[in-house]
């Protein structure tokens, strides 16, 4: 009688198991695994593209006006409705959404599976008619902020500001400084840039 | 005297019953993959029971379709107390992409009390092991209170 593979069988009896002993040995997800969502609220501009393209309808936001007239926006991602397709991360223009390799998502209580972030979107003050000459005088200094003064609607802000402020951390701050008509708060808030600094100085002079 | 023995032995061997209420089968495949030698949850004592009357933990997958709703509820009611209901995937938790459909009655928590939600579409086998381990702890608590 011939028993094939006897040597291999006996060797396997004493070799290491191929089982991945998960709770006792840590296990990493594959690279580019689409796991738990991490939201970076500081870079969000509230374009709502993620909400529009979400397959499972997992993204919602609430907006409350605070004392300064700014919007305090809270964006929530419900991991219990999420398909982890990463369409929101692909469409996010500011790369504020990231799908990490964290796959341990267990929900026991109500709010366990909700990831949310809050940020403040500064209100854009409409240009006062008296500020027009200021914008005109500043034209040679920088054409960009003057364009901002004409394009008052807040929705257009991100595109213009992205060029004016490379960091793009405070988009609305620039918008405020550009058509600013004697707003000392704007000077304190705006980033040190040649364009925006030139105008208040010229105004004061 | 027997109580302690029963408590310790059942804590180490909770039996699962799997109900598919209209799922796409992604979660079902991952669940049975967890029982295969690669991720081997059987070494932790879990086993698929043939009948709901012999189960401790019920794992539900799929958005609860209208057609399967009554059957799912009657099957769950046949599982003897203390029992732990685990929803796997995002379908039974909220309906996921099928939300608002005429034939889907998700979430399951509207009809029965769900103890553990395992999120993912579909959850990784290691995440399923995490969820089942949590369910075992909850079961232990429930048994202690009985």
mmCIF file with all atom_site columns, N, CA and C in Angstrom, chain A residues 4-15:
data_model
loop_
_atom_site.group_PDB
_atom_site.id
_atom_site.type_symbol
_atom_site.label_atom_id
_atom_site.label_alt_id
_atom_site.label_comp_id
_atom_site.label_asym_id
_atom_site.label_entity_id
_atom_site.label_seq_id
_atom_site.pdbx_PDB_ins_code
_atom_site.Cartn_x
_atom_site.Cartn_y
_atom_site.Cartn_z
_atom_site.occupancy
_atom_site.B_iso_or_equiv
_atom_site.pdbx_formal_charge
_atom_site.auth_seq_id
_atom_site.auth_comp_id
_atom_site.auth_asym_id
_atom_site.auth_atom_id
_atom_site.pdbx_PDB_model_num
ATOM 1  N N  . UNK A 1 4  ? 0.762 8.341  -0.307 1.00 0.00 ? 4  UNK A N  1
ATOM 2  C CA . UNK A 1 4  ? 1.493 9.503  -0.849 1.00 0.00 ? 4  UNK A CA 1
ATOM 3  C C  . UNK A 1 4  ? 1.522 10.655 0.146  1.00 0.00 ? 4  UNK A C  1
ATOM 4  N N  . UNK A 1 5  ? 2.489 11.494 0.033  1.00 0.00 ? 5  UNK A N  1
ATOM 5  C CA . UNK A 1 5  ? 2.590 12.734 0.835  1.00 0.00 ? 5  UNK A CA 1
ATOM 6  C C  . UNK A 1 5  ? 2.753 12.465 2.317  1.00 0.00 ? 5  UNK A C  1
ATOM 7  N N  . UNK A 1 6  ? 3.281 11.372 2.687  1.00 0.00 ? 6  UNK A N  1
ATOM 8  C CA . UNK A 1 6  ? 3.419 11.072 4.125  1.00 0.00 ? 6  UNK A CA 1
ATOM 9  C C  . UNK A 1 6  ? 4.376 12.060 4.778  1.00 0.00 ? 6  UNK A C  1
ATOM 10 N N  . UNK A 1 7  ? 5.469 12.323 4.055  1.00 0.00 ? 7  UNK A N  1
ATOM 11 C CA . UNK A 1 7  ? 6.471 13.232 4.636  1.00 0.00 ? 7  UNK A CA 1
ATOM 12 C C  . UNK A 1 7  ? 5.890 14.622 4.876  1.00 0.00 ? 7  UNK A C  1
ATOM 13 N N  . UNK A 1 8  ? 5.134 15.112 3.860  1.00 0.00 ? 8  UNK A N  1
ATOM 14 C CA . UNK A 1 8  ? 4.560 16.451 4.013  1.00 0.00 ? 8  UNK A CA 1
ATOM 15 C C  . UNK A 1 8  ? 3.556 16.474 5.156  1.00 0.00 ? 8  UNK A C  1
ATOM 16 N N  . UNK A 1 9  ? 2.772 15.404 5.253  1.00 0.00 ? 9  UNK A N  1
ATOM 17 C CA . UNK A 1 9  ? 1.741 15.365 6.293  1.00 0.00 ? 9  UNK A CA 1
ATOM 18 C C  . UNK A 1 9  ? 2.375 15.432 7.677  1.00 0.00 ? 9  UNK A C  1
ATOM 19 N N  . UNK A 1 10 ? 3.409 14.665 7.851  1.00 0.00 ? 10 UNK A N  1
ATOM 20 C CA . UNK A 1 10 ? 4.060 14.646 9.177  1.00 0.00 ? 10 UNK A CA 1
ATOM 21 C C  . UNK A 1 10 ? 4.735 15.989 9.449  1.00 0.00 ? 10 UNK A C  1
ATOM 22 N N  . UNK A 1 11 ? 5.335 16.575 8.413  1.00 0.00 ? 11 UNK A N  1
ATOM 23 C CA . UNK A 1 11 ? 5.976 17.882 8.612  1.00 0.00 ? 11 UNK A CA 1
ATOM 24 C C  . UNK A 1 11 ? 4.949 18.923 9.014  1.00 0.00 ? 11 UNK A C  1
ATOM 25 N N  . UNK A 1 12 ? 3.783 18.900 8.374  1.00 0.00 ? 12 UNK A N  1
ATOM 26 C CA . UNK A 1 12 ? 2.750 19.899 8.687  1.00 0.00 ? 12 UNK A CA 1
ATOM 27 C C  . UNK A 1 12 ? 2.217 19.727 10.105 1.00 0.00 ? 12 UNK A C  1
ATOM 28 N N  . UNK A 1 13 ? 2.265 18.514 10.621 1.00 0.00 ? 13 UNK A N  1
ATOM 29 C CA . UNK A 1 13 ? 1.771 18.300 11.982 1.00 0.00 ? 13 UNK A CA 1
ATOM 30 C C  . UNK A 1 13 ? 2.527 19.143 12.981 1.00 0.00 ? 13 UNK A C  1
ATOM 31 N N  . UNK A 1 14 ? 3.810 19.368 12.685 1.00 0.00 ? 14 UNK A N  1
ATOM 32 C CA . UNK A 1 14 ? 4.637 20.069 13.666 1.00 0.00 ? 14 UNK A CA 1
ATOM 33 C C  . UNK A 1 14 ? 5.000 21.478 13.236 1.00 0.00 ? 14 UNK A C  1
ATOM 34 N N  . UNK A 1 15 ? 4.377 21.967 12.168 1.00 0.00 ? 15 UNK A N  1
ATOM 35 C CA . UNK A 1 15 ? 4.741 23.318 11.721 1.00 0.00 ? 15 UNK A CA 1
ATOM 36 C C  . UNK A 1 15 ? 3.742 24.335 12.251 1.00 0.00 ? 15 UNK A C  1
#
